[in-house]
PDB file of C-alpha atoms and ligand atoms in Angstrom:
ATOM      1  CA  MET C   1      10.041   7.977  16.825  1.00  0.00           C
ATOM      2  CA  ALA C   2       7.605  10.201  14.991  1.00  0.00           C
ATOM      3  CA  HIS C   3       3.867  10.211  15.588  1.00  0.00           C
ATOM      4  CA  TRP C   4       2.486   8.078  12.751  1.00  0.00           C
ATOM      5  CA  LEU C   5       0.242  10.801  11.315  1.00  0.00           C
ATOM      6  CA  ASP C   6       2.563  13.712  11.949  1.00  0.00           C
ATOM      7  CA  PHE C   7       3.493  14.101   8.300  1.00  0.00           C
ATOM      8  CA  HIS C   8       6.512  16.238   7.639  1.00  0.00           C
ATOM      9  CA  ALA C   9       6.193  19.777   6.230  1.00  0.00           C
ATOM     10  CA  SER C  10       2.397  19.601   6.084  1.00  0.00           C
ATOM     11  CA  THR C  11       2.529  17.312   3.052  1.00  0.00           C
ATOM     12  CA  PRO C  12      -0.254  14.754   2.875  1.00  0.00           C
ATOM     13  CA  LEU C  13       1.836  12.465   0.639  1.00  0.00           C
ATOM     14  CA  ILE C  14       3.278   9.029   1.419  1.00  0.00           C
ATOM     15  CA  ASN C  15       4.691   6.496  -1.013  1.00  0.00           C
ATOM     16  CA  ALA C  16       2.557   3.376  -1.412  1.00  0.00           C
ATOM     17  CA  PRO C  17       4.241  -0.049  -1.125  1.00  0.00           C
ATOM     18  CA  CYS C  18       6.209  -0.889  -4.279  1.00  0.00           C
ATOM     19  CA  PRO C  19       9.645  -2.243  -5.277  1.00  0.00           C
ATOM     20  CA  LEU C  20      11.167   1.259  -4.970  1.00  0.00           C
ATOM     21  CA  ALA C  21      10.630   1.011  -1.212  1.00  0.00           C
ATOM     22  CA  TRP C  22      12.799  -2.046  -0.731  1.00  0.00           C
ATOM     23  CA  HIS C  23      16.491  -1.464   0.058  1.00  0.00           C
ATOM     24  CA  PRO C  24      17.944   0.991   2.632  1.00  0.00           C
ATOM     25  CA  GLN C  25      19.263   3.373  -0.038  1.00  0.00           C
ATOM     26  CA  GLN C  26      15.843   3.508  -1.721  1.00  0.00           C
ATOM     27  CA  LEU C  27      14.075   4.127   1.584  1.00  0.00           C
ATOM     28  CA  GLN C  28      16.579   6.880   2.360  1.00  0.00           C
ATOM     29  CA  GLU C  29      15.866   8.533  -1.004  1.00  0.00           C
ATOM     30  CA  LEU C  30      12.145   8.426  -0.262  1.00  0.00           C
ATOM     31  CA  ALA C  31      12.774   9.884   3.209  1.00  0.00           C
ATOM     32  CA  ASP C  32      14.936  12.648   1.705  1.00  0.00           C
ATOM     33  CA  SER C  33      12.214  13.557  -0.826  1.00  0.00           C
ATOM     34  CA  PRO C  34       9.366  15.934   0.112  1.00  0.00           C
ATOM     35  CA  LEU C  35       7.094  13.009   1.100  1.00  0.00           C
ATOM     36  CA  GLY C  36       5.465  13.497   4.488  1.00  0.00           C
ATOM     37  CA  ALA C  37       6.106   9.895   5.580  1.00  0.00           C
ATOM     38  CA  ILE C  38       7.575   6.724   4.104  1.00  0.00           C
ATOM     39  CA  MET C  39       6.267   3.177   3.682  1.00  0.00           C
ATOM     40  CA  THR C  40       8.104  -0.077   2.933  1.00  0.00           C
ATOM     41  CA  LYS C  41       7.045  -2.544   0.271  1.00  0.00           C
ATOM     42  CA  SER C  42       4.980  -5.404   1.708  1.00  0.00           C
ATOM     43  CA  VAL C  43       7.017  -7.855   3.737  1.00  0.00           C
ATOM     44  CA  THR C  44       6.254 -11.422   4.775  1.00  0.00           C
ATOM     45  CA  LEU C  45       7.595 -13.554   7.626  1.00  0.00           C
ATOM     46  CA  ALA C  46       9.995 -15.497   5.396  1.00  0.00           C
ATOM     47  CA  PRO C  47      11.813 -14.190   2.313  1.00  0.00           C
ATOM     48  CA  ARG C  48       9.918 -14.715  -0.969  1.00  0.00           C
ATOM     49  CA  GLN C  49      11.202 -14.790  -4.521  1.00  0.00           C
ATOM     50  CA  GLY C  50       7.841 -13.747  -5.915  1.00  0.00           C
ATOM     51  CA  ASN C  51       6.740 -14.561  -9.463  1.00  0.00           C
ATOM     52  CA  PRO C  52       9.035 -15.087 -12.455  1.00  0.00           C
ATOM     53  CA  THR C  53       9.995 -12.032 -14.502  1.00  0.00           C
ATOM     54  CA  PRO C  54       8.891 -10.095 -16.457  1.00  0.00           C
ATOM     55  CA  ARG C  55       6.387  -9.294 -13.746  1.00  0.00           C
ATOM     56  CA  GLU C  56       6.145  -5.509 -14.105  1.00  0.00           C
ATOM     57  CA  TYR C  57       4.956  -3.436 -17.064  1.00  0.00           C
ATOM     58  CA  TYR C  58       5.123   0.352 -16.893  1.00  0.00           C
ATOM     59  CA  SER C  59       3.534   2.857 -19.262  1.00  0.00           C
ATOM     60  CA  GLU C  60       2.162   6.393 -18.965  1.00  0.00           C
ATOM     61  CA  PRO C  61      -1.522   5.425 -18.807  1.00  0.00           C
ATOM     62  CA  PHE C  62      -1.182   2.341 -16.623  1.00  0.00           C
ATOM     63  CA  THR C  63       1.049  -0.118 -14.854  1.00  0.00           C
ATOM     64  CA  LEU C  64       0.507  -3.869 -14.571  1.00  0.00           C
ATOM     65  CA  ASN C  65       2.351  -5.979 -12.038  1.00  0.00           C
ATOM     66  CA  ALA C  66       2.398  -9.518 -10.750  1.00  0.00           C
ATOM     67  CA  VAL C  67       5.389  -9.200  -8.430  1.00  0.00           C
ATOM     68  CA  GLY C  68       3.802 -11.633  -5.995  1.00  0.00           C
ATOM     69  CA  LEU C  69       5.157 -10.215  -2.722  1.00  0.00           C
ATOM     70  CA  ALA C  70       8.855 -10.674  -3.448  1.00  0.00           C
ATOM     71  CA  ASN C  71      10.800  -9.512  -0.380  1.00  0.00           C
ATOM     72  CA  ASP C  72      13.682 -10.393   1.930  1.00  0.00           C
ATOM     73  CA  GLY C  73      11.573 -11.314   4.971  1.00  0.00           C
ATOM     74  CA  ILE C  74      10.482  -9.008   7.771  1.00  0.00           C
ATOM     75  CA  GLN C  75      13.701  -9.164   9.812  1.00  0.00           C
ATOM     76  CA  ALA C  76      15.764  -7.889   6.880  1.00  0.00           C
ATOM     77  CA  HIS C  77      13.290  -5.094   6.114  1.00  0.00           C
ATOM     78  CA  LEU C  78      13.167  -3.966   9.751  1.00  0.00           C
ATOM     79  CA  ASP C  79      16.941  -3.747   9.581  1.00  0.00           C
ATOM     80  CA  TYR C  80      16.693  -1.703   6.336  1.00  0.00           C
ATOM     81  CA  LEU C  81      14.200   0.643   7.999  1.00  0.00           C
ATOM     82  CA  ALA C  82      16.464   1.050  11.030  1.00  0.00           C
ATOM     83  CA  GLN C  83      19.230   2.317   8.736  1.00  0.00           C
ATOM     84  CA  VAL C  84      17.130   5.205   7.403  1.00  0.00           C
ATOM     85  CA  GLN C  85      18.031   8.594   8.871  1.00  0.00           C
ATOM     86  CA  THR C  86      14.789  10.522   9.144  1.00  0.00           C
ATOM     87  CA  THR C  87      12.401  12.183  11.557  1.00  0.00           C
ATOM     88  CA  LYS C  88       9.475  11.321   9.281  1.00  0.00           C
ATOM     89  CA  PRO C  89       6.988   8.606  10.248  1.00  0.00           C
ATOM     90  CA  ARG C  90       7.984   5.126   9.066  1.00  0.00           C
ATOM     91  CA  TRP C  91       5.179   2.828   8.034  1.00  0.00           C
ATOM     92  CA  LEU C  92       5.653  -0.889   7.455  1.00  0.00           C
ATOM     93  CA  SER C  93       3.461  -2.857   5.047  1.00  0.00           C
ATOM     94  CA  VAL C  94       2.985  -6.530   5.990  1.00  0.00           C
ATOM     95  CA  SER C  95       1.363  -9.487   4.224  1.00  0.00           C
ATOM     96  CA  GLY C  96       0.437 -12.725   5.960  1.00  0.00           C
ATOM     97  CA  PHE C  97      -1.101 -15.933   4.683  1.00  0.00           C
ATOM     98  CA  THR C  98      -2.918 -16.730   7.957  1.00  0.00           C
ATOM     99  CA  VAL C  99      -4.313 -14.710  10.852  1.00  0.00           C
ATOM    100  CA  THR C 100      -1.479 -16.027  13.031  1.00  0.00           C
ATOM    101  CA  GLU C 101       1.103 -14.808  10.528  1.00  0.00           C
ATOM    102  CA  TYR C 102      -0.350 -11.293  10.567  1.00  0.00           C
ATOM    103  CA  CYS C 103      -0.108 -11.291  14.369  1.00  0.00           C
ATOM    104  CA  GLN C 104       3.503 -12.516  14.264  1.00  0.00           C
ATOM    105  CA  LEU C 105       4.387  -9.789  11.754  1.00  0.00           C
ATOM    106  CA  VAL C 106       2.746  -7.155  13.951  1.00  0.00           C
ATOM    107  CA  GLU C 107       4.588  -8.474  16.999  1.00  0.00           C
ATOM    108  CA  LEU C 108       7.987  -8.336  15.286  1.00  0.00           C
ATOM    109  CA  ALA C 109       7.323  -4.854  13.908  1.00  0.00           C
ATOM    110  CA  THR C 110       6.222  -3.588  17.316  1.00  0.00           C
ATOM    111  CA  ALA C 111       9.246  -5.065  19.085  1.00  0.00           C
ATOM    112  CA  SER C 112      11.636  -3.498  16.547  1.00  0.00           C
ATOM    113  CA  GLY C 113      11.091   0.070  17.738  1.00  0.00           C
ATOM    114  CA  VAL C 114      11.615   1.403  14.184  1.00  0.00           C
ATOM    115  CA  VAL C 115       8.021   1.335  12.936  1.00  0.00           C
ATOM    116  CA  ASP C 116       5.413   4.049  13.560  1.00  0.00           C
ATOM    117  CA  ALA C 117       2.419   2.399  11.845  1.00  0.00           C
ATOM    118  CA  ILE C 118       1.604  -0.938  10.238  1.00  0.00           C
ATOM    119  CA  GLU C 119      -0.406  -1.345   7.058  1.00  0.00           C
ATOM    120  CA  LEU C 120      -1.907  -4.822   6.804  1.00  0.00           C
ATOM    121  CA  ASN C 121      -1.921  -5.665   3.122  1.00  0.00           C
ATOM    122  CA  LEU C 122      -5.174  -7.642   2.773  1.00  0.00           C
ATOM    123  CA  SER C 123      -5.487  -7.224  -0.970  1.00  0.00           C
ATOM    124  CA  CYS C 124      -2.498  -8.502  -2.981  1.00  0.00           C
ATOM    125  CA  PRO C 125      -4.075 -10.019  -6.124  1.00  0.00           C
ATOM    126  CA  ASN C 126      -0.878 -11.723  -7.326  1.00  0.00           C
ATOM    127  CA  THR C 127      -0.517 -14.818  -5.144  1.00  0.00           C
ATOM    128  CA  GLU C 128      -2.540 -18.036  -4.995  1.00  0.00           C
ATOM    129  CA  SER C 129      -4.204 -17.112  -1.738  1.00  0.00           C
ATOM    130  CA  GLN C 130      -7.648 -15.546  -1.426  1.00  0.00           C
ATOM    131  CA  LEU C 131      -7.872 -11.896  -0.451  1.00  0.00           C
ATOM    132  CA  PHE C 132      -8.342 -11.424   3.290  1.00  0.00           C
ATOM    133  CA  ALA C 133     -10.216  -8.245   2.387  1.00  0.00           C
ATOM    134  CA  ASP C 134     -12.963 -10.410   0.854  1.00  0.00           C
ATOM    135  CA  SER C 135     -13.731 -11.918   4.279  1.00  0.00           C
ATOM    136  CA  PRO C 136     -14.885  -9.525   7.009  1.00  0.00           C
ATOM    137  CA  ASP C 137     -14.725 -12.431   9.507  1.00  0.00           C
ATOM    138  CA  ALA C 138     -11.032 -13.011   8.749  1.00  0.00           C
ATOM    139  CA  VAL C 139     -10.318  -9.285   9.035  1.00  0.00           C
ATOM    140  CA  ALA C 140     -12.189  -9.195  12.351  1.00  0.00           C
ATOM    141  CA  ALA C 141     -10.054 -12.102  13.594  1.00  0.00           C
ATOM    142  CA  ILE C 142      -6.851 -10.282  12.629  1.00  0.00           C
ATOM    143  CA  LEU C 143      -7.936  -7.113  14.431  1.00  0.00           C
ATOM    144  CA  GLN C 144      -9.075  -9.067  17.451  1.00  0.00           C
ATOM    145  CA  GLN C 145      -5.949 -11.204  17.817  1.00  0.00           C
ATOM    146  CA  CYS C 146      -3.122  -8.848  16.806  1.00  0.00           C
ATOM    147  CA  ASP C 147      -1.409  -6.434  19.181  1.00  0.00           C
ATOM    148  CA  HIS C 148      -2.564  -2.818  18.863  1.00  0.00           C
ATOM    149  CA  THR C 149       0.426  -1.046  20.408  1.00  0.00           C
ATOM    150  CA  LEU C 150       1.122   0.410  16.974  1.00  0.00           C
ATOM    151  CA  PRO C 151      -1.645   1.839  14.766  1.00  0.00           C
ATOM    152  CA  LEU C 152      -2.933  -0.833  12.394  1.00  0.00           C
ATOM    153  CA  GLY C 153      -4.415  -0.055   8.984  1.00  0.00           C
ATOM    154  CA  LEU C 154      -6.210  -2.179   6.407  1.00  0.00           C
ATOM    155  CA  LYS C 155      -5.191  -1.997   2.744  1.00  0.00           C
ATOM    156  CA  LEU C 156      -8.234  -2.744   0.607  1.00  0.00           C
ATOM    157  CA  PRO C 157      -8.756  -3.507  -3.077  1.00  0.00           C
ATOM    158  CA  PRO C 158     -10.662  -1.151  -5.379  1.00  0.00           C
ATOM    159  CA  LEU C 159     -14.332  -1.523  -6.291  1.00  0.00           C
ATOM    160  CA  GLN C 160     -15.545  -3.945  -3.645  1.00  0.00           C
ATOM    161  CA  ALA C 161     -19.329  -4.378  -3.629  1.00  0.00           C
ATOM    162  CA  PRO C 162     -21.053  -1.850  -1.335  1.00  0.00           C
ATOM    163  CA  PRO C 163     -22.321  -4.459   1.200  1.00  0.00           C
ATOM    164  CA  LEU C 164     -18.797  -5.874   1.550  1.00  0.00           C
ATOM    165  CA  GLN C 165     -17.352  -2.377   1.999  1.00  0.00           C
ATOM    166  CA  ALA C 166     -19.976  -1.655   4.648  1.00  0.00           C
ATOM    167  CA  ALA C 167     -19.128  -4.881   6.489  1.00  0.00           C
ATOM    168  CA  LEU C 168     -15.415  -4.037   6.414  1.00  0.00           C
ATOM    169  CA  VAL C 169     -16.016  -0.535   7.760  1.00  0.00           C
ATOM    170  CA  GLN C 170     -18.066  -2.054  10.576  1.00  0.00           C
ATOM    171  CA  VAL C 171     -15.319  -4.587  11.355  1.00  0.00           C
ATOM    172  CA  ALA C 172     -12.607  -1.903  11.166  1.00  0.00           C
ATOM    173  CA  THR C 173     -14.508   0.374  13.526  1.00  0.00           C
ATOM    174  CA  ALA C 174     -15.357  -2.373  16.025  1.00  0.00           C
ATOM    175  CA  GLY C 175     -11.858  -3.856  15.809  1.00  0.00           C
ATOM    176  CA  GLY C 176      -9.957  -0.628  16.495  1.00  0.00           C
ATOM    177  CA  ALA C 177      -8.298  -0.147  13.106  1.00  0.00           C
ATOM    178  CA  SER C 178      -6.546   3.219  12.898  1.00  0.00           C
ATOM    179  CA  PHE C 179      -6.669   3.647   9.143  1.00  0.00           C
ATOM    180  CA  LEU C 180      -8.010   2.267   5.867  1.00  0.00           C
ATOM    181  CA  THR C 181      -6.071   2.516   2.615  1.00  0.00           C
ATOM    182  CA  ALA C 182      -7.833   2.401  -0.733  1.00  0.00           C
ATOM    183  CA  SER C 183      -6.727   1.064  -2.871  1.00  0.00           C
ATOM    184  CA  ASN C 184      -4.440  -1.714  -3.955  1.00  0.00           C
ATOM    185  CA  THR C 185      -4.144  -2.629  -7.639  1.00  0.00           C
ATOM    186  CA  LEU C 186      -7.196  -3.896  -9.542  1.00  0.00           C
ATOM    187  CA  GLY C 187      -6.430  -7.593  -9.824  1.00  0.00           C
ATOM    188  CA  HIS C 188      -6.513  -9.987 -12.769  1.00  0.00           C
ATOM    189  CA  CYS C 189      -6.010  -7.465 -15.562  1.00  0.00           C
ATOM    190  CA  ARG C 190      -4.277  -8.304 -18.797  1.00  0.00           C
ATOM    191  CA  PHE C 191      -2.523  -6.345 -21.538  1.00  0.00           C
ATOM    192  CA  THR C 192      -1.137  -7.929 -24.681  1.00  0.00           C
ATOM    193  CA  ASP C 193       0.869  -7.065 -27.733  1.00  0.00           C
ATOM    194  CA  PRO C 194      -1.077  -7.192 -31.029  1.00  0.00           C
ATOM    195  CA  THR C 195      -0.370 -10.932 -31.344  1.00  0.00           C
ATOM    196  CA  GLY C 196      -2.097 -11.614 -28.037  1.00  0.00           C
ATOM    197  CA  GLN C 197       1.100 -12.183 -26.060  1.00  0.00           C
ATOM    198  CA  SER C 198       0.760 -10.826 -22.513  1.00  0.00           C
ATOM    199  CA  VAL C 199       3.283  -8.220 -21.398  1.00  0.00           C
ATOM    200  CA  LEU C 200       3.671 -10.276 -18.193  1.00  0.00           C
ATOM    201  CA  THR C 201       4.757 -13.907 -18.162  1.00  0.00           C
ATOM    202  CA  ALA C 202       4.173 -14.174 -14.437  1.00  0.00           C
ATOM    203  CA  ASN C 203       0.860 -15.346 -13.046  1.00  0.00           C
ATOM    204  CA  GLY C 204      -0.490 -16.637 -16.371  1.00  0.00           C
ATOM    205  CA  GLY C 205      -0.038 -13.179 -17.876  1.00  0.00           C
ATOM    206  CA  TYR C 206      -2.475 -11.560 -15.443  1.00  0.00           C
ATOM    207  CA  GLY C 207      -1.569  -8.741 -13.075  1.00  0.00           C
ATOM    208  CA  GLY C 208      -2.822  -5.873 -10.953  1.00  0.00           C
ATOM    209  CA  LEU C 209      -3.650  -2.591 -12.670  1.00  0.00           C
ATOM    210  CA  SER C 210      -2.388   0.708 -11.254  1.00  0.00           C
ATOM    211  CA  GLY C 211      -1.426   4.165 -12.460  1.00  0.00           C
ATOM    212  CA  PRO C 212      -3.753   6.769 -14.027  1.00  0.00           C
ATOM    213  CA  ALA C 213      -6.153   4.123 -15.422  1.00  0.00           C
ATOM    214  CA  LEU C 214      -6.928   3.107 -11.825  1.00  0.00           C
ATOM    215  CA  LEU C 215      -7.726   6.623 -10.633  1.00  0.00           C
ATOM    216  CA  PRO C 216     -11.512   6.673 -11.208  1.00  0.00           C
ATOM    217  CA  ALA C 217     -11.933   3.260  -9.573  1.00  0.00           C
ATOM    218  CA  SER C 218      -9.854   4.195  -6.533  1.00  0.00           C
ATOM    219  CA  LEU C 219     -11.473   7.573  -6.237  1.00  0.00           C
ATOM    220  CA  ALA C 220     -14.893   5.903  -6.206  1.00  0.00           C
ATOM    221  CA  THR C 221     -13.674   3.488  -3.550  1.00  0.00           C
ATOM    222  CA  VAL C 222     -12.403   6.329  -1.356  1.00  0.00           C
ATOM    223  CA  SER C 223     -15.643   8.298  -1.797  1.00  0.00           C
ATOM    224  CA  SER C 224     -17.824   5.404  -0.760  1.00  0.00           C
ATOM    225  CA  LEU C 225     -15.585   4.513   2.189  1.00  0.00           C
ATOM    226  CA  ARG C 226     -15.756   8.149   3.344  1.00  0.00           C
ATOM    227  CA  THR C 227     -19.558   8.031   3.214  1.00  0.00           C
ATOM    228  CA  LEU C 228     -19.604   4.792   5.230  1.00  0.00           C
ATOM    229  CA  LEU C 229     -17.079   6.057   7.802  1.00  0.00           C
ATOM    230  CA  ASP C 230     -19.000   9.282   8.303  1.00  0.00           C
ATOM    231  CA  ALA C 231     -22.280   7.400   8.639  1.00  0.00           C
ATOM    232  CA  ALA C 232     -20.655   5.227  11.326  1.00  0.00           C
ATOM    233  CA  GLY C 233     -19.342   8.316  13.148  1.00  0.00           C
ATOM    234  CA  SER C 234     -15.861   6.818  12.774  1.00  0.00           C
ATOM    235  CA  ASP C 235     -12.644   8.798  13.062  1.00  0.00           C
ATOM    236  CA  ILE C 236     -10.603   6.174  11.209  1.00  0.00           C
ATOM    237  CA  THR C 237      -8.040   7.846   8.941  1.00  0.00           C
ATOM    238  CA  LEU C 238      -8.549   7.267   5.219  1.00  0.00           C
ATOM    239  CA  ILE C 239      -5.603   7.031   2.824  1.00  0.00           C
ATOM    240  CA  GLY C 240      -6.344   7.492  -0.889  1.00  0.00           C
ATOM    241  CA  VAL C 241      -4.062   5.699  -3.362  1.00  0.00           C
ATOM    242  CA  GLY C 242      -4.308   5.048  -7.084  1.00  0.00           C
ATOM    243  CA  GLY C 243      -3.170   6.896 -10.162  1.00  0.00           C
ATOM    244  CA  VAL C 244      -1.820   9.999  -8.460  1.00  0.00           C
ATOM    245  CA  GLN C 245       0.593  11.920 -10.658  1.00  0.00           C
ATOM    246  CA  SER C 246      -0.241  15.585 -10.066  1.00  0.00           C
ATOM    247  CA  ALA C 247      -1.303  18.037  -7.379  1.00  0.00           C
ATOM    248  CA  ALA C 248      -4.770  18.030  -8.972  1.00  0.00           C
ATOM    249  CA  ASP C 249      -4.985  14.275  -8.356  1.00  0.00           C
ATOM    250  CA  VAL C 250      -4.016  14.786  -4.707  1.00  0.00           C
ATOM    251  CA  HIS C 251      -6.771  17.396  -4.406  1.00  0.00           C
ATOM    252  CA  ARG C 252      -9.230  14.965  -6.024  1.00  0.00           C
ATOM    253  CA  TYR C 253      -8.518  12.432  -3.264  1.00  0.00           C
ATOM    254  CA  LEU C 254      -8.679  15.031  -0.488  1.00  0.00           C
ATOM    255  CA  ALA C 255     -11.998  16.279  -1.888  1.00  0.00           C
ATOM    256  CA  ALA C 256     -13.271  12.682  -1.956  1.00  0.00           C
ATOM    257  CA  GLY C 257     -12.585  12.437   1.767  1.00  0.00           C
ATOM    258  CA  ALA C 258      -9.038  11.089   2.014  1.00  0.00           C
ATOM    259  CA  ASP C 259      -6.926  12.358   4.924  1.00  0.00           C
ATOM    260  CA  ARG C 260      -3.609  11.359   3.358  1.00  0.00           C
ATOM    261  CA  VAL C 261      -2.637  10.360  -0.193  1.00  0.00           C
ATOM    262  CA  GLY C 262      -0.254   7.693  -1.487  1.00  0.00           C
ATOM    263  CA  LEU C 263       1.426   6.998  -4.801  1.00  0.00           C
ATOM    264  CA  ALA C 264       3.513   4.198  -6.286  1.00  0.00           C
ATOM    265  CA  SER C 265       3.344   3.779 -10.082  1.00  0.00           C
ATOM    266  CA  ALA C 266       4.173   7.431 -10.774  1.00  0.00           C
ATOM    267  CA  LEU C 267       7.455   6.983  -8.904  1.00  0.00           C
ATOM    268  CA  HIS C 268       8.395   4.104 -11.216  1.00  0.00           C
ATOM    269  CA  VAL C 269       7.260   5.821 -14.420  1.00  0.00           C
ATOM    270  CA  HIS C 270       8.459   9.394 -13.743  1.00  0.00           C
ATOM    271  CA  GLY C 271      11.097   8.977 -11.033  1.00  0.00           C
ATOM    272  CA  LEU C 272      11.168  10.468  -7.547  1.00  0.00           C
ATOM    273  CA  GLY C 273      11.334  13.979  -9.061  1.00  0.00           C
ATOM    274  CA  ILE C 274       7.556  13.767  -9.474  1.00  0.00           C
ATOM    275  CA  ILE C 275       7.221  14.123  -5.697  1.00  0.00           C
ATOM    276  CA  ASP C 276       8.974  17.528  -5.816  1.00  0.00           C
ATOM    277  CA  GLN C 277       6.751  18.550  -8.730  1.00  0.00           C
ATOM    278  CA  ILE C 278       3.525  17.567  -6.978  1.00  0.00           C
ATOM    279  CA  VAL C 279       4.490  19.076  -3.638  1.00  0.00           C
ATOM    280  CA  SER C 280       5.566  22.365  -5.222  1.00  0.00           C
ATOM    281  CA  GLN C 281       2.136  22.589  -6.953  1.00  0.00           C
ATOM    282  CA  LEU C 282       0.118  21.764  -3.837  1.00  0.00           C
TER     283      LEU C 282
HETATM  284  C1  FMN K 301       5.235  -2.890  -9.011  1.00  0.00           C
HETATM  285  C2  FMN K 301       4.248  -2.715  -7.905  1.00  0.00           C
HETATM  286  C3  FMN K 301       4.381  -3.459  -6.741  1.00  0.00           C
HETATM  287  C4  FMN K 301       3.464  -3.295  -5.702  1.00  0.00           C
HETATM  288  N1  FMN K 301       3.642  -3.980  -4.522  1.00  0.00           N
HETATM  289  C5  FMN K 301       2.778  -3.764  -3.494  1.00  0.00           C
HETATM  290  C6  FMN K 301       3.004  -4.392  -2.248  1.00  0.00           C
HETATM  291  O1  FMN K 301       3.999  -5.087  -2.011  1.00  0.00           O
HETATM  292  N2  FMN K 301       2.066  -4.195  -1.280  1.00  0.00           N
HETATM  293  C7  FMN K 301       0.960  -3.386  -1.449  1.00  0.00           C
HETATM  294  O2  FMN K 301       0.155  -3.218  -0.533  1.00  0.00           O
HETATM  295  N3  FMN K 301       0.753  -2.765  -2.634  1.00  0.00           N
HETATM  296  C8  FMN K 301       1.635  -2.940  -3.633  1.00  0.00           C
HETATM  297  N4  FMN K 301       1.431  -2.284  -4.811  1.00  0.00           N
HETATM  298  C9  FMN K 301       0.230  -1.446  -4.978  1.00  0.00           C
HETATM  299  C10 FMN K 301       0.521   0.024  -4.665  1.00  0.00           C
HETATM  300  O3  FMN K 301       0.955   0.174  -3.336  1.00  0.00           O
HETATM  301  C11 FMN K 301      -0.723   0.896  -4.896  1.00  0.00           C
HETATM  302  O4  FMN K 301      -1.719   0.518  -3.984  1.00  0.00           O
HETATM  303  C12 FMN K 301      -1.294   0.755  -6.314  1.00  0.00           C
HETATM  304  O5  FMN K 301      -0.274   0.578  -7.243  1.00  0.00           O
HETATM  305  C13 FMN K 301      -2.130   1.963  -6.709  1.00  0.00           C
HETATM  306  O6  FMN K 301      -1.371   3.148  -6.627  1.00  0.00           O
HETATM  307  P1  FMN K 301      -0.602   3.793  -7.902  1.00  0.00           P
HETATM  308  O7  FMN K 301      -1.592   3.909  -9.006  1.00  0.00           O
HETATM  309  O8  FMN K 301      -0.091   5.110  -7.398  1.00  0.00           O
HETATM  310  O9  FMN K 301       0.494   2.848  -8.240  1.00  0.00           O
HETATM  311  C14 FMN K 301       2.368  -2.413  -5.853  1.00  0.00           C
HETATM  312  C15 FMN K 301       2.244  -1.658  -7.022  1.00  0.00           C
HETATM  313  C16 FMN K 301       3.180  -1.787  -8.036  1.00  0.00           C
HETATM  314  C17 FMN K 301       3.039  -0.948  -9.280  1.00  0.00           C
END
């Protein structure tokens, strides 16, 4: 097992959860790329079909998705992760619908022996349930009740109001979170053809925005979280995600106070070759 933050070859890059981090072969390709660590897509206790297709729209300036946490259930994904040959850290992204579910997911991941860190996805905008990240009390309950054998991180949405961000940083610090990730997609966005028809049929045509159009929002989120963490004297690791497609973007996040940097949409739009490009420019 690798130490969770011991990124390979001094690269600060990790993939963010997305459908390209699903099956064993895909995870192996990510592990074989110059990424410093790999992350699964978000997994739930039971398998989920997710929303009807089309539920993903990719373009250069932005991506919209309403996948809705489609996955094969945590047991299958732990098995997929176990098949990956790598010395790089393996992070698992989990999504629960109750506090108890998050704790069960953490317990299963910990018992598996194939996970180095767990990202608690508290910010998926594409299901019926409310965002856990909108309730500091719920996040506190998760951190209080779940096992902390493995490092636990909180994945947050972009552009939360400053008082809510401050409350979450307080809860994360008091609750022993090891990292914060900012950010998930910006929820409830819509893009249509000129007749007004949404590019997504799923979720009423609404989806989460990612890719370059998200970069300024995520960068702002990372900057303000860094200010709050520093003011709290916290050593919680900060992961910046959103719109990364070049070495300059990675530097933007590092300059904003991120310790590590993630990317998802660029992998879908440009292919895994973009990782080589970015890393060679860093
Ligand atoms: C198709 C798609 C599916 C995604 N699924 C997940 C997911 O399962 N869990 C999660 O935490 N984030 C998910 N995300 C969000 C990404 O991990 C990332 O936070 C967001 O897209 C911003 O980064 P990017 O601009 O590099 O894509 C998904 C993003 C895309 C594009």
